[in-house]
PDB file of C-alpha atoms in Angstrom:
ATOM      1  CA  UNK A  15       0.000   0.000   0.000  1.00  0.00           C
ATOM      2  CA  UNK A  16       1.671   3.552  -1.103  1.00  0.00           C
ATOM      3  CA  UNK A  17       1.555   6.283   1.342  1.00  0.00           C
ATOM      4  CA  UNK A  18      -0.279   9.297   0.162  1.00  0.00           C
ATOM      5  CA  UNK A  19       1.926  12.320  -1.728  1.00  0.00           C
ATOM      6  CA  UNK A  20       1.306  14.559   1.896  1.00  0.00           C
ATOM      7  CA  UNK A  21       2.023  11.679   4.024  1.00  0.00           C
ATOM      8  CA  UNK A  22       5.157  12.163   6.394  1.00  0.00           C
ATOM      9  CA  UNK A  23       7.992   9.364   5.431  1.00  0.00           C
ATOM     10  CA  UNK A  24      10.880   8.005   7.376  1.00  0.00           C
ATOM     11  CA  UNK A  25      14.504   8.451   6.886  1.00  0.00           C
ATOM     12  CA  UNK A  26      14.372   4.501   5.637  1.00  0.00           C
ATOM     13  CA  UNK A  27      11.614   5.247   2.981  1.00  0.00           C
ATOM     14  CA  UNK A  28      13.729   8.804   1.801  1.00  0.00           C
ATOM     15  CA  UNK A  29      16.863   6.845   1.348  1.00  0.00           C
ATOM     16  CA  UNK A  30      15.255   4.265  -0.840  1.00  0.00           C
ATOM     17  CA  UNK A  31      13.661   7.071  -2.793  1.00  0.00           C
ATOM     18  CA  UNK A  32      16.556   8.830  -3.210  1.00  0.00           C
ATOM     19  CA  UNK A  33      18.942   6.040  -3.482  1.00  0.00           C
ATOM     20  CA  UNK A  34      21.708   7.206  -1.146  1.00  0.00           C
ATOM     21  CA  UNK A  35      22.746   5.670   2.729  1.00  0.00           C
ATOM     22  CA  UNK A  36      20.530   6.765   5.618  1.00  0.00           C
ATOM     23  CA  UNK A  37      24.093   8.370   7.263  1.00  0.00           C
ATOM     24  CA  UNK A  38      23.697  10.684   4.315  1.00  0.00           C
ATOM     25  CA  UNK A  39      20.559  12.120   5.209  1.00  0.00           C
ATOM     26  CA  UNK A  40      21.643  12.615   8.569  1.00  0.00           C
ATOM     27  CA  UNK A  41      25.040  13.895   7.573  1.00  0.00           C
ATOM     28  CA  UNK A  42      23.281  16.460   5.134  1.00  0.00           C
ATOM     29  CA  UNK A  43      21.042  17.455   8.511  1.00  0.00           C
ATOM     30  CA  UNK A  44      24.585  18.918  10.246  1.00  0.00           C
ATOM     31  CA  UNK A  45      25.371  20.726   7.037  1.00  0.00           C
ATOM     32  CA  UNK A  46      21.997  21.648   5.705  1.00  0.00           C
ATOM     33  CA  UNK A  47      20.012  23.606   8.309  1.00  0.00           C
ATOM     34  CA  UNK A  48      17.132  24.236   6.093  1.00  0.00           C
ATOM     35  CA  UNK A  49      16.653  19.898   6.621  1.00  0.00           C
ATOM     36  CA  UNK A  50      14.604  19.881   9.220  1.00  0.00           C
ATOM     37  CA  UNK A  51      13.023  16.339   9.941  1.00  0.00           C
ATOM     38  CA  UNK A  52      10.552  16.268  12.300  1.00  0.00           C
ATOM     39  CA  UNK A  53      11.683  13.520  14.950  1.00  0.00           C
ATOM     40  CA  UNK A  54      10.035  11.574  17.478  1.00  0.00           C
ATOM     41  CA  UNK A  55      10.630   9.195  20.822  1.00  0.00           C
ATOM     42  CA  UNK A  56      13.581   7.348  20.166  1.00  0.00           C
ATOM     43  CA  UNK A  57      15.048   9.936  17.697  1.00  0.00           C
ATOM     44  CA  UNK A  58      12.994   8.760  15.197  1.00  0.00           C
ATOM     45  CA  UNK A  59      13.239  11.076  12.064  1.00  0.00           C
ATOM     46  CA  UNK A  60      10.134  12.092   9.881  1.00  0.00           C
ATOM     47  CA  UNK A  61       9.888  13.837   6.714  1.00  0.00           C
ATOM     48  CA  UNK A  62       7.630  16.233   5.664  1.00  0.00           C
ATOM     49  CA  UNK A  63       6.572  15.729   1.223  1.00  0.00           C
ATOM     50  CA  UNK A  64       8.685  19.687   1.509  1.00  0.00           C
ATOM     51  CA  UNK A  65      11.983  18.236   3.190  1.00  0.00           C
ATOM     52  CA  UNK A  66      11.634  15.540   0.880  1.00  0.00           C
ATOM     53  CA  UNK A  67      11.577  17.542  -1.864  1.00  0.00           C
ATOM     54  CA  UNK A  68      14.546  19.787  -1.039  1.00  0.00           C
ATOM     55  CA  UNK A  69      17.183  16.907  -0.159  1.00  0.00           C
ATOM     56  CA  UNK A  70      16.012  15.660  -3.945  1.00  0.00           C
ATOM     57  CA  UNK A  71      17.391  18.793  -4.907  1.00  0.00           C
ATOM     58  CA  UNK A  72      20.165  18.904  -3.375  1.00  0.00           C
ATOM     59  CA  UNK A  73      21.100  15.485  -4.076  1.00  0.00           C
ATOM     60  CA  UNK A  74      20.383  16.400  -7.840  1.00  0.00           C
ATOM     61  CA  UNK A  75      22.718  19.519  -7.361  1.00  0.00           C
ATOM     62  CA  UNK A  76      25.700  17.441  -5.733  1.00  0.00           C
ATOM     63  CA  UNK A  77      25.559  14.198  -7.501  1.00  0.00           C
ATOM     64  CA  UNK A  78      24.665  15.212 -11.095  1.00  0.00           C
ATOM     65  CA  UNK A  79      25.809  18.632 -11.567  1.00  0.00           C
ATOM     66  CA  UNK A  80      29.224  18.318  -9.466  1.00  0.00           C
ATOM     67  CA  UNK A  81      28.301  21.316  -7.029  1.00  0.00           C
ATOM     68  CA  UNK A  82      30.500  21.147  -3.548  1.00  0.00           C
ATOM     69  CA  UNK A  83      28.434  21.361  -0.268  1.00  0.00           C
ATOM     70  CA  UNK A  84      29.899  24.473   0.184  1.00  0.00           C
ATOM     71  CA  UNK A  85      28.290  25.221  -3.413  1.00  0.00           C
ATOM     72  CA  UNK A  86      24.748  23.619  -2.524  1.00  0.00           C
ATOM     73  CA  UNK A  87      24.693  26.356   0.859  1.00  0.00           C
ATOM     74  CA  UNK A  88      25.677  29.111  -1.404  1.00  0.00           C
ATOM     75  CA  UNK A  89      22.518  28.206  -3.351  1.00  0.00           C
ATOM     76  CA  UNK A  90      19.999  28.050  -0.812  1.00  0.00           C
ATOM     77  CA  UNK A  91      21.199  30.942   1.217  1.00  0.00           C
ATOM     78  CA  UNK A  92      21.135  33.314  -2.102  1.00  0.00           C
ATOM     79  CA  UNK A  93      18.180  31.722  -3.886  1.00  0.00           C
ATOM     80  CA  UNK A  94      16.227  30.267  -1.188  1.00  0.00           C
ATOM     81  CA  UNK A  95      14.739  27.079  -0.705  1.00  0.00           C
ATOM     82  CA  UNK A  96      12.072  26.981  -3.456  1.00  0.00           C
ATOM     83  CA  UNK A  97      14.788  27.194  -5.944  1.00  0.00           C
ATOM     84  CA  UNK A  98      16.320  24.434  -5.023  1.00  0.00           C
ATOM     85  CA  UNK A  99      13.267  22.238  -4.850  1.00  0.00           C
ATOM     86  CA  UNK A 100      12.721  23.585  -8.680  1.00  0.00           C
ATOM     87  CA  UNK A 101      16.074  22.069  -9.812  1.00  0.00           C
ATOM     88  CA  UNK A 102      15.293  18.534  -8.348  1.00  0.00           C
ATOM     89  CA  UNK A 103      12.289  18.576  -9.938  1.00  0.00           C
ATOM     90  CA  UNK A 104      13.695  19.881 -13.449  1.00  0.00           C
ATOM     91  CA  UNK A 105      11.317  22.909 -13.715  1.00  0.00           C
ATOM     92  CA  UNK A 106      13.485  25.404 -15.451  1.00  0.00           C
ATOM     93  CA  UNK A 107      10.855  28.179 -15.575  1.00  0.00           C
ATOM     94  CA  UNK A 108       9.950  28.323 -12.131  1.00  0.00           C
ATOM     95  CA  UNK A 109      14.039  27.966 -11.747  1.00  0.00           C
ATOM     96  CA  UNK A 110      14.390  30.908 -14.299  1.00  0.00           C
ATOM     97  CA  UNK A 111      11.787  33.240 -12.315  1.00  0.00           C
ATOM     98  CA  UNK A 112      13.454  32.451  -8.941  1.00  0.00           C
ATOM     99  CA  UNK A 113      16.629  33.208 -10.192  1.00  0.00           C
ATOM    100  CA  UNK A 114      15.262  36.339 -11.948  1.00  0.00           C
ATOM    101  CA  UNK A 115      13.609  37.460  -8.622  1.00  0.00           C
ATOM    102  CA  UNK A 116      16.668  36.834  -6.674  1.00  0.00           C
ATOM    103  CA  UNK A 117      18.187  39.025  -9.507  1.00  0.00           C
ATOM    104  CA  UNK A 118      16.226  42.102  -9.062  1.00  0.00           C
ATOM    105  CA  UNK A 119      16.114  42.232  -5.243  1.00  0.00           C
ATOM    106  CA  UNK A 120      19.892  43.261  -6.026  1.00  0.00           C
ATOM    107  CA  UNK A 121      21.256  40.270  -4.167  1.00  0.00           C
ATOM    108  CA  UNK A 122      24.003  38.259  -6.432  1.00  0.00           C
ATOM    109  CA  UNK A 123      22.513  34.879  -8.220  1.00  0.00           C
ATOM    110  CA  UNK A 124      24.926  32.072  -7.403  1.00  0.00           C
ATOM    111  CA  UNK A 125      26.195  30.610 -11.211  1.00  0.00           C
ATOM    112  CA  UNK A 126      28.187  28.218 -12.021  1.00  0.00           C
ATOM    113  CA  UNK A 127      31.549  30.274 -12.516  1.00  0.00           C
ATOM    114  CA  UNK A 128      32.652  30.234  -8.787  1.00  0.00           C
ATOM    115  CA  UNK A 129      35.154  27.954  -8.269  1.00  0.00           C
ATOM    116  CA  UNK A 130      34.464  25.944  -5.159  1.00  0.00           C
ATOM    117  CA  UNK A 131      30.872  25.132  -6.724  1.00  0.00           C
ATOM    118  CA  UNK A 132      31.944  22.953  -8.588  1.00  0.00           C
ATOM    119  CA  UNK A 133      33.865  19.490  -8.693  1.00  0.00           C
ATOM    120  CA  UNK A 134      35.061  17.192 -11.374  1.00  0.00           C
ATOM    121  CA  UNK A 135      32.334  16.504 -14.182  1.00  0.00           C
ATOM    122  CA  UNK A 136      28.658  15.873 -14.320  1.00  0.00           C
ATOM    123  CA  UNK A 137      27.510  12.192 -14.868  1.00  0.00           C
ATOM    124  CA  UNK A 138      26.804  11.376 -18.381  1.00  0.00           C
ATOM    125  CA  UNK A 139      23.799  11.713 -19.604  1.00  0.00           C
ATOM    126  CA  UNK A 140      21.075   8.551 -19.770  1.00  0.00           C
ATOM    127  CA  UNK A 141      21.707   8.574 -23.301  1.00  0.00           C
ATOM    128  CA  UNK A 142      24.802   7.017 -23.159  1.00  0.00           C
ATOM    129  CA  UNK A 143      26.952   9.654 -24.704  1.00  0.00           C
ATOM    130  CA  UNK A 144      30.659   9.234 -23.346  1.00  0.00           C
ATOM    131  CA  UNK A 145      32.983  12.701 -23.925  1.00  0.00           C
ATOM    132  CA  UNK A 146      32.247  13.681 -27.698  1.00  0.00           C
ATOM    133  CA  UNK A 147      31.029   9.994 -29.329  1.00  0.00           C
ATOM    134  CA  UNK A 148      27.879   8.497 -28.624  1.00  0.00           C
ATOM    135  CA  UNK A 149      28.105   3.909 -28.238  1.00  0.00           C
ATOM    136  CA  UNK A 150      26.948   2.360 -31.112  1.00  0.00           C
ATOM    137  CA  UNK A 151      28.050   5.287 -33.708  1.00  0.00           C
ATOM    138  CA  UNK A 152      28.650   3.515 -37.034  1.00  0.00           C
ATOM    139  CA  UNK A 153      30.753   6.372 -38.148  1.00  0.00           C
ATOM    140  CA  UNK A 154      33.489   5.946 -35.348  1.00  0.00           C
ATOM    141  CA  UNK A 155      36.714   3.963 -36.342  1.00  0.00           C
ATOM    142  CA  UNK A 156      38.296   0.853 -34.741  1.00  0.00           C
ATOM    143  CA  UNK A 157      40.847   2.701 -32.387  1.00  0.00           C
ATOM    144  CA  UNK A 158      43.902   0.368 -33.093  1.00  0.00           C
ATOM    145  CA  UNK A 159      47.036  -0.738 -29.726  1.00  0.00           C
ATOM    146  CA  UNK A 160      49.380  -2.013 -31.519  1.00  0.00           C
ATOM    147  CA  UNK A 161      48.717  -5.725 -32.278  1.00  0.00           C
ATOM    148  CA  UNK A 162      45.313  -5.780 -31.176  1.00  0.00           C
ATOM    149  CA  UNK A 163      42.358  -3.398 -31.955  1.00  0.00           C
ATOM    150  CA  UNK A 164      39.810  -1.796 -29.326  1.00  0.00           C
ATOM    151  CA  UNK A 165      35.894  -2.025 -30.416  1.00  0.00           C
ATOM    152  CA  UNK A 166      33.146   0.324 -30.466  1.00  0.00           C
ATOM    153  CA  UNK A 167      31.770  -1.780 -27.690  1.00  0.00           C
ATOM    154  CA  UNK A 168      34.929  -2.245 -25.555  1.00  0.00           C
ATOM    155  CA  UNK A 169      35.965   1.767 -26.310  1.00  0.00           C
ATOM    156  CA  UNK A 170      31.870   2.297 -24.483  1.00  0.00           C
ATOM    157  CA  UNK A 171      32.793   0.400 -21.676  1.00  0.00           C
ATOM    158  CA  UNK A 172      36.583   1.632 -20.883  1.00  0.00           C
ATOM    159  CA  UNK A 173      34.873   5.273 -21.279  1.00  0.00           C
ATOM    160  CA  UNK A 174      32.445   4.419 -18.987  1.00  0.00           C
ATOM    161  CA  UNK A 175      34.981   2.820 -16.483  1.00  0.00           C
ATOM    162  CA  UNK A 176      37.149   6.719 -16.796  1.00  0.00           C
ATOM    163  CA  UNK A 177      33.914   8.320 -16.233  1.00  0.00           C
ATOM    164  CA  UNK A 178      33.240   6.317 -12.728  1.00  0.00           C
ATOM    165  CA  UNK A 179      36.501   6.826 -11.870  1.00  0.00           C
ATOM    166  CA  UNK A 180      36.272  10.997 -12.474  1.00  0.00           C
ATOM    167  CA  UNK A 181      33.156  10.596 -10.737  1.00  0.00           C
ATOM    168  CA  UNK A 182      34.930   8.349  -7.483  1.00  0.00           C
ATOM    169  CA  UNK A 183      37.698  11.145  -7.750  1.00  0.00           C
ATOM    170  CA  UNK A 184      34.931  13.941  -7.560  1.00  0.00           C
ATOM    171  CA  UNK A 185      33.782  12.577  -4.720  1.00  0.00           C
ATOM    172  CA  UNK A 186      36.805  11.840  -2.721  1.00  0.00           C
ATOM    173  CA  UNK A 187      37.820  15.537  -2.930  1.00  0.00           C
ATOM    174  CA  UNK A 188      34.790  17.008  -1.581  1.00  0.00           C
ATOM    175  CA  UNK A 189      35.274  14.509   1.309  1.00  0.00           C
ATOM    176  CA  UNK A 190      38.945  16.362   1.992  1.00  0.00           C
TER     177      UNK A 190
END
């Protein structure tokens, strides 16, 4: 039985939804003051659908676009909460009139030119496309090591590999 879209969830049913560790959440609590769970006896953390909705957006700020924490708190302190709920949800015009009414309250808009924003590289997209070739291009030559020759297929996967590994390097440096 699903729980209804304004029912409160717990930090068990956010982690599965977001697919991340329940020490995340509660890490992201100590950094994040705008989390606020509501707990119960026993420490017992709720979620309200709102808090839900923000820690998908910041999740979708960290892990897909490559912004720092540091970054992420720069966000939400300039642009406010809302804002960040709009980029989780991947509604650029309400993320367009936020940032525009951040904008003319004379306050700076956070962008992605700062330099502790941002860490290593985005993930790739769903569609498969790996640095400037796409798997499964017909145009796209054998790549030839000396003796042997690398595939289409095998050049996809090894691409994919160095892309997990940027990502695992990303990471590691916003853990130092």
């Amino acid at each position: 039985m699903d729980k209804s879209p304004d029912a409160f969830r717990t930090i068990s049913e956010v982690a599965d939804d977001l697919d991340l560790p329940q020490h995340v959440l509660r890490f992201w609590e100590t950094r994040f003051p705008q989390i606020k769970p509501m707990k119960r006896g026993g420490g017992r953390r709720y979620y309200r659908p709102e808090d839900v909705d923000l820690l998908k957006g910041i999740r979708h700020l960290l892990y897909d676009h490559g912004y720092t924490i540091k970054g992420v708190q720069k966000l939400l302190k300039t642009n406010g909460n809302k804002f960040v709920i709009s980029v989780g949800h991947g509604d650029l015009a309400s993320v367009e009139a936020l940032a525009a009414g951040v904008q003319d309250a004379g306050e700076p808009r956070v962008g992605m030119a700062e330099e502790d924003q941002i860490v290593g590289r985005a993930k790739p997209p769903i569609t498969r496309r790996f640095f400037n070739f796409v798997a499964g291009d017909d145009d796209q030559p054998e790549v030839s090591i000396g003796k042997s020759s690398v595939g289409k297929e095998d050049r996809a996967l090894l691409q994919e590999a160095l892309y997990d590994l940027l990502e695992c390097k990303r990471l590691l440096d916003q853990v130092r």
